[in-house]
Short mmCIF file of C-alpha atoms in Angstrom, two decimals:
data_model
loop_
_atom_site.label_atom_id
_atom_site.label_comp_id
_atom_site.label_asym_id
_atom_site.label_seq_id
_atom_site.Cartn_x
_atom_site.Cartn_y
_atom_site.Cartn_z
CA UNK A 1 39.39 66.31 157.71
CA UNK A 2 42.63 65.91 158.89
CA UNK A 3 41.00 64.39 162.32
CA UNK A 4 39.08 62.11 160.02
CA UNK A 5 42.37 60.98 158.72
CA UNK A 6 43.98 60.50 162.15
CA UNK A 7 40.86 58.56 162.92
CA UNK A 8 40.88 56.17 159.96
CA UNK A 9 44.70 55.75 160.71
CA UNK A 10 44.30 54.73 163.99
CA UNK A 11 41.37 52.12 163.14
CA UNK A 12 43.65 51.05 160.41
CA UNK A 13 46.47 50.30 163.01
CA UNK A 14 44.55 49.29 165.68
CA UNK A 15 43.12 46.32 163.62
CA UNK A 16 46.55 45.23 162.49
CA UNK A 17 47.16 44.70 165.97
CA UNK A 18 44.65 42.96 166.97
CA UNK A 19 45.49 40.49 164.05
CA UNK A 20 48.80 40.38 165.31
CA UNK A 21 47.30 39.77 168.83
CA UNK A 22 45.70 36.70 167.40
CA UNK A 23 48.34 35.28 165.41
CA UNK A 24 51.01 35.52 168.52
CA UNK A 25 48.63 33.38 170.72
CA UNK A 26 48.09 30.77 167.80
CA UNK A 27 51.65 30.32 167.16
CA UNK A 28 52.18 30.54 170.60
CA UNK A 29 49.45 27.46 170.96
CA UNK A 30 51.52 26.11 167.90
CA UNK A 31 54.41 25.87 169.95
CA UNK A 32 53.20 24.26 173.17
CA UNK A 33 51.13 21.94 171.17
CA UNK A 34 54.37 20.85 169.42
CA UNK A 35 56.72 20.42 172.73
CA UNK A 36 53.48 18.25 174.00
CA UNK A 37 53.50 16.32 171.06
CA UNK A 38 57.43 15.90 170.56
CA UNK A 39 58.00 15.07 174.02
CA UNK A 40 55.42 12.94 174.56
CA UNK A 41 56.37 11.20 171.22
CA UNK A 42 59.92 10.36 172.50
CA UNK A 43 58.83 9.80 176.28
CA UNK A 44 56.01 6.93 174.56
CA UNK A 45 58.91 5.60 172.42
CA UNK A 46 61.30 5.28 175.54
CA UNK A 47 58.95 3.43 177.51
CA UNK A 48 57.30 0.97 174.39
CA UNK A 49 60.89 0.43 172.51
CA UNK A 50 63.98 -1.36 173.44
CA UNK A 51 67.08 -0.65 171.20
CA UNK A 52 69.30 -3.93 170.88
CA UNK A 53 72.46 -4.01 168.80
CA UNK A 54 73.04 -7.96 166.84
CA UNK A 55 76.30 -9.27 167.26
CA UNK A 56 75.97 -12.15 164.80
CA UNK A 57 74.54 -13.43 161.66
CA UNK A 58 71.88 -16.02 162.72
CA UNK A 59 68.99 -13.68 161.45
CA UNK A 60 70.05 -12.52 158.01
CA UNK A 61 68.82 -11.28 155.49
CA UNK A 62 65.96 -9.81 158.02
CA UNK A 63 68.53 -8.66 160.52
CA UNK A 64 72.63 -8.30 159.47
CA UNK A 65 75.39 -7.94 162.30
CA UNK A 66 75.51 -4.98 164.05
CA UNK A 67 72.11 -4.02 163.08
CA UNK A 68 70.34 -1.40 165.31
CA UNK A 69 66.70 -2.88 165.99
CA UNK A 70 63.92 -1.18 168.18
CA UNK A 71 62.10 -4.02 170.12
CA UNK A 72 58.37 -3.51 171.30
CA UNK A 73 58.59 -4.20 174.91
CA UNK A 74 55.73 -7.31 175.38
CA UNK A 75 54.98 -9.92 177.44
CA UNK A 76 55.29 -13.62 176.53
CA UNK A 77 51.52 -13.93 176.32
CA UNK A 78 51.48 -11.65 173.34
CA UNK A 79 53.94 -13.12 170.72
CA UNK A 80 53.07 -15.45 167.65
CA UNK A 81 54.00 -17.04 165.30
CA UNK A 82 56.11 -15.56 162.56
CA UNK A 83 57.30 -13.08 165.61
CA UNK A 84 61.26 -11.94 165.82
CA UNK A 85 61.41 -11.89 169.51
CA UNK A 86 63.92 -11.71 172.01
CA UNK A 87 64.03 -13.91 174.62
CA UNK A 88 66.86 -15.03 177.24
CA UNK A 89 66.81 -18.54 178.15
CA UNK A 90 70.14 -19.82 180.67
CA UNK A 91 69.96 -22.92 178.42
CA UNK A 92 70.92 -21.49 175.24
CA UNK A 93 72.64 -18.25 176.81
CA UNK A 94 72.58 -15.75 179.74
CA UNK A 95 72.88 -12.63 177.35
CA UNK A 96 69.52 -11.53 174.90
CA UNK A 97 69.17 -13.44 171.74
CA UNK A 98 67.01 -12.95 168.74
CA UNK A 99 65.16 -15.75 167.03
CA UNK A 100 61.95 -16.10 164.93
CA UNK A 101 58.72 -17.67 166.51
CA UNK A 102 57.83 -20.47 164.13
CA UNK A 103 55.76 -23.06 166.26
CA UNK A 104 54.04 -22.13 169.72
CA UNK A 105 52.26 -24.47 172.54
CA UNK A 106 50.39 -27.29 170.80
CA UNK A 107 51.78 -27.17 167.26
CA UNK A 108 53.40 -29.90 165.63
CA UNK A 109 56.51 -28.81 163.69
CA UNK A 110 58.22 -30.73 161.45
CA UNK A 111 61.09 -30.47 158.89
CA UNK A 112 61.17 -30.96 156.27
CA UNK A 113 58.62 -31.15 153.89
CA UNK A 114 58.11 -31.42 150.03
CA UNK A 115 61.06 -29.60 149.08
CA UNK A 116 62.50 -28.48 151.94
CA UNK A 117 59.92 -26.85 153.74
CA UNK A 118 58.84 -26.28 157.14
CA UNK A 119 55.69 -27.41 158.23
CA UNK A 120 53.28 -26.86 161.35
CA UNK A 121 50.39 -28.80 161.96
CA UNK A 122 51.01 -30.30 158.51
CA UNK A 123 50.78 -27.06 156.52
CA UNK A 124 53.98 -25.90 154.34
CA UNK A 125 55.16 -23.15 155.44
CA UNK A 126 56.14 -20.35 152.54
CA UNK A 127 59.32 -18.81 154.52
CA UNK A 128 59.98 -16.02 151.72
CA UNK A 129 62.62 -14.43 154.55
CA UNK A 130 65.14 -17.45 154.57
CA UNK A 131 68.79 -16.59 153.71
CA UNK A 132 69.40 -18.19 150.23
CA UNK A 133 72.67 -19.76 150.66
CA UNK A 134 72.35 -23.87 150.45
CA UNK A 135 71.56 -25.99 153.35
CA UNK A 136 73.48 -29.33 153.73
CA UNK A 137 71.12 -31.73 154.76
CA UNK A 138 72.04 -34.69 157.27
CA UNK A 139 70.94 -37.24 155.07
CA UNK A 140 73.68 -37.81 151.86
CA UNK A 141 70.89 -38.77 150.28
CA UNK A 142 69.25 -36.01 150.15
CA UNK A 143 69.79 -32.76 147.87
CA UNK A 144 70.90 -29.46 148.90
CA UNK A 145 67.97 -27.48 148.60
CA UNK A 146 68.62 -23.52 148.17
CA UNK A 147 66.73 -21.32 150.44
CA UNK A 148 65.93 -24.75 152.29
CA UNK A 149 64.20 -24.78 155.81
CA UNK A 150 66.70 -26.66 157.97
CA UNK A 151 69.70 -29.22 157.69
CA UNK A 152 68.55 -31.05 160.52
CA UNK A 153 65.40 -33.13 159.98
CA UNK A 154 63.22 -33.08 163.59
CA UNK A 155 59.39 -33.49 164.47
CA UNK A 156 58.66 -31.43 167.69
CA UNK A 157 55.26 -31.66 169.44
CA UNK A 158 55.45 -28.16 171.72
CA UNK A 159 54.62 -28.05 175.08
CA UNK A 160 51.82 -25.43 175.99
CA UNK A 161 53.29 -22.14 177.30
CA UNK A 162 56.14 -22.61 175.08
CA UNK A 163 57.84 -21.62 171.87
CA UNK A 164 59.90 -23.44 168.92
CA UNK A 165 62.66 -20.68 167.48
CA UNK A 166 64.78 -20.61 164.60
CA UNK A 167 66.92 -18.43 162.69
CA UNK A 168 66.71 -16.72 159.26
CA UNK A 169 69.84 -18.01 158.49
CA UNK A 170 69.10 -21.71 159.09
CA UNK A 171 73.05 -22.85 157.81
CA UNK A 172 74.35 -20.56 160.75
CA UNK A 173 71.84 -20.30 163.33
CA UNK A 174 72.35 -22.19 167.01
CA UNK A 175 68.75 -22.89 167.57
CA UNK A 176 66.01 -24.72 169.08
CA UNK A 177 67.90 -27.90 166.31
CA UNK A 178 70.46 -27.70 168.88
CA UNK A 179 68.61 -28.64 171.80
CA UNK A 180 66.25 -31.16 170.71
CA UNK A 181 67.96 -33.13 173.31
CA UNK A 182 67.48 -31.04 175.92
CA UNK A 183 64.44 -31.14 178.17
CA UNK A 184 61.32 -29.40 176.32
CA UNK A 185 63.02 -30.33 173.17
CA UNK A 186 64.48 -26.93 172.09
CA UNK A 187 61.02 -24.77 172.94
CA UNK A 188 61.66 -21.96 175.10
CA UNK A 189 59.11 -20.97 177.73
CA UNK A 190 57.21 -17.65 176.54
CA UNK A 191 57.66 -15.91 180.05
CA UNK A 192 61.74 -16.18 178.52
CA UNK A 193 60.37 -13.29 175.90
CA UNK A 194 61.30 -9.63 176.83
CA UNK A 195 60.75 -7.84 173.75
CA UNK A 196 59.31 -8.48 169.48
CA UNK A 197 61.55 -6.64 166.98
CA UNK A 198 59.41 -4.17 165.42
CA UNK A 199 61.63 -2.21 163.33
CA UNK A 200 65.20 -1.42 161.76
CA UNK A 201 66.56 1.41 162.87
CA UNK A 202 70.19 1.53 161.55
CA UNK A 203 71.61 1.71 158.90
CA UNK A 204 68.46 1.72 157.35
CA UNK A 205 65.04 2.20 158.81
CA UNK A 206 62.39 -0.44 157.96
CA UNK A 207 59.48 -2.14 159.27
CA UNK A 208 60.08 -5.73 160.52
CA UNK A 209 57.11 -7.73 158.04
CA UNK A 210 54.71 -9.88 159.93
CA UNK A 211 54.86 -13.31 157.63
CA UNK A 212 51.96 -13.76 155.27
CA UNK A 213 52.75 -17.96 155.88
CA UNK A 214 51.56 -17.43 159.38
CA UNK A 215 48.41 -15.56 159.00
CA UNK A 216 46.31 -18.56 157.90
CA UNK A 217 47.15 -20.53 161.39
CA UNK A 218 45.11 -20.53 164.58
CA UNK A 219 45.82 -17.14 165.99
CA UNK A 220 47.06 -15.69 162.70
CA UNK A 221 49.90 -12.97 163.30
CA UNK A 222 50.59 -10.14 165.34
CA UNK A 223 49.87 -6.40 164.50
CA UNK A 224 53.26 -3.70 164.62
CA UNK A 225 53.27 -1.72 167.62
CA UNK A 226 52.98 2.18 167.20
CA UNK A 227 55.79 3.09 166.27
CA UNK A 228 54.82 5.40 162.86
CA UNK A 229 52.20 6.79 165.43
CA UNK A 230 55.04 7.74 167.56
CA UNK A 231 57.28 8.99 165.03
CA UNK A 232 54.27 10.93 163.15
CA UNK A 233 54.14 12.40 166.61
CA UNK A 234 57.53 13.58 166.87
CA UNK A 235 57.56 14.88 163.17
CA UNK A 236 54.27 16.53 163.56
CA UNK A 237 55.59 18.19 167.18
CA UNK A 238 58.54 19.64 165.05
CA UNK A 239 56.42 21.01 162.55
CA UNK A 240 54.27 22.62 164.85
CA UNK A 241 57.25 24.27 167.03
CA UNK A 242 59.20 25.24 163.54
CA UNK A 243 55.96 27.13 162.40
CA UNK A 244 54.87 28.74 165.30
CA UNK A 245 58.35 30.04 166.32
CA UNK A 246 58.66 31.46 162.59
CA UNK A 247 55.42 33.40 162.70
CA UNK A 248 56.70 36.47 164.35
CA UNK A 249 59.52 36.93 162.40
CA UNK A 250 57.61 36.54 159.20
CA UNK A 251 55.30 38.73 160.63
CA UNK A 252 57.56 41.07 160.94
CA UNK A 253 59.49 41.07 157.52
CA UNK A 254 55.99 40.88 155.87
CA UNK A 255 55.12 44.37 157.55
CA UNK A 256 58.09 46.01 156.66
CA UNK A 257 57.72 44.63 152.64
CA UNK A 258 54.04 46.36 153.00
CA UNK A 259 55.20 49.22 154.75
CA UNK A 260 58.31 49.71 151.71
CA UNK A 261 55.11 49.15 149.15
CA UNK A 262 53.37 52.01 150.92
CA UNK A 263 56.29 54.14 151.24
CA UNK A 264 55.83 54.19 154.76
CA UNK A 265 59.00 53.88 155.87
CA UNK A 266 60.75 55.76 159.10
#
């Protein structure tokens, strides 16, 4: 009998380690799997995302000075309207700016409408991201309109392979307005585009909204980069390396709790 006991002791023991076999290579799978996916999640974002700092105030309320963005890396081809790019034209400066895409090659864009709005190809334009403070118009005869779309009144056929910009914070923004008589009329060529502002990453983190205004228009919008893929990957890699590293420890203060239960303890 007492072999029998021996016996069933040593199946008993034998199975809890092959259990514990299997559960060291999963976590162990856990833990590469993670690295892979953590890595690769910030290697991805290095090479797709371009952190920019803004220095001034032409974009707010969408982007405030000294804002941390993350730019999408892109090529001019790719950018439409409604787009917060930025671009670097010797024109307007030789260091990056950021602007907002409102007309590209082909559109007619006009300002302003029926109550102050911006229009392209004769549609209003609902701009619900426009700073609120009032915008002096040029003509004394005109009215201050809060939240209005420019202070400068313009019409601006754009050449093809270009772009009209402007700022969210028409009162304060230097922008295509100020170089309507300049060759091209203010539009910047699209190869000029480096990067599309994607996100806020400091001091809050946000998604950059692609405007609903826009959709309706030949070409409708652009669709965010993958950034929450990227950042699901990273989060999910953690996870994965957190768990599998704490599996043999938990393992281990699990056995002893069953072994105290038992009263097996040496």
């Amino acid at each position: 009998m007492g072999g029998t006991r021996t016996s069933g002791t040593q199946v008993i023991r034998g199975g809890g380690t092959g259990r514990g076999g299997l559960g060291n290579v999963l976590s162990g799978i856990a833990v590469a799997v993670g690295f892979v996916l953590f890595l690769g999640g910030f290697v991805w974002g290095a090479l797709t995302y371009q952190p920019y700092t803004v220095p001034t105030d032409s974009m707010v309320p969408t982007v405030r000075p000294g804002d941390r963005v993350l730019a999408q890396r892109i090529d001019g081809d790719q950018v439409r309207r409604g787009d917060v790019v930025i671009f670097t034209d010797s024109v307007w400066s030789n260091s990056p700016m950021v602007k907002r895409v409102v007309a590209v090659g082909g559109d007619t864009v006009k300002c302003c409408g029926a109550g102050g709005k911006l229009t392209v190809n004769g549609k209003e334009l609902d701009e619900p991201y426009l700073d609120d403070s009032h915008v002096t118009p040029l003509d004394p005869a005109t009215v201050p309109v809060p939240g209005g779309a420019s202070d400068t009144n313009f019409e601006v056929k754009v050449p093809q392979g270009n772009l009209f910009l402007l700022g969210d914070h028409r009162a304060a923004s230097l922008d295509s307005r100020a170089h309507l008589q300049e060759s091209g009329q203010g539009t910047v060529a699209r190869s000029a585009v480096s990067a599309r502002v994607d996100a806020l990453a400091w001091p809050s983190m946000s998604m950059v909204e692609r405007p609903r205004a826009y959709a309706a228009l030949p070409g409708g919008t652009s669709r965010p980069g993958p950034l929450r893929l990227q950042l699901a990957a990273v989060v999910a890699g953690a996870a994965l390396v957190l768990l599998g590293a704490a599996y043999g420890p938990l393992t281990r203060v699990l056995g002893r709790g069953r072994r105290r239960e038992r009263g097996d303890v040496r």
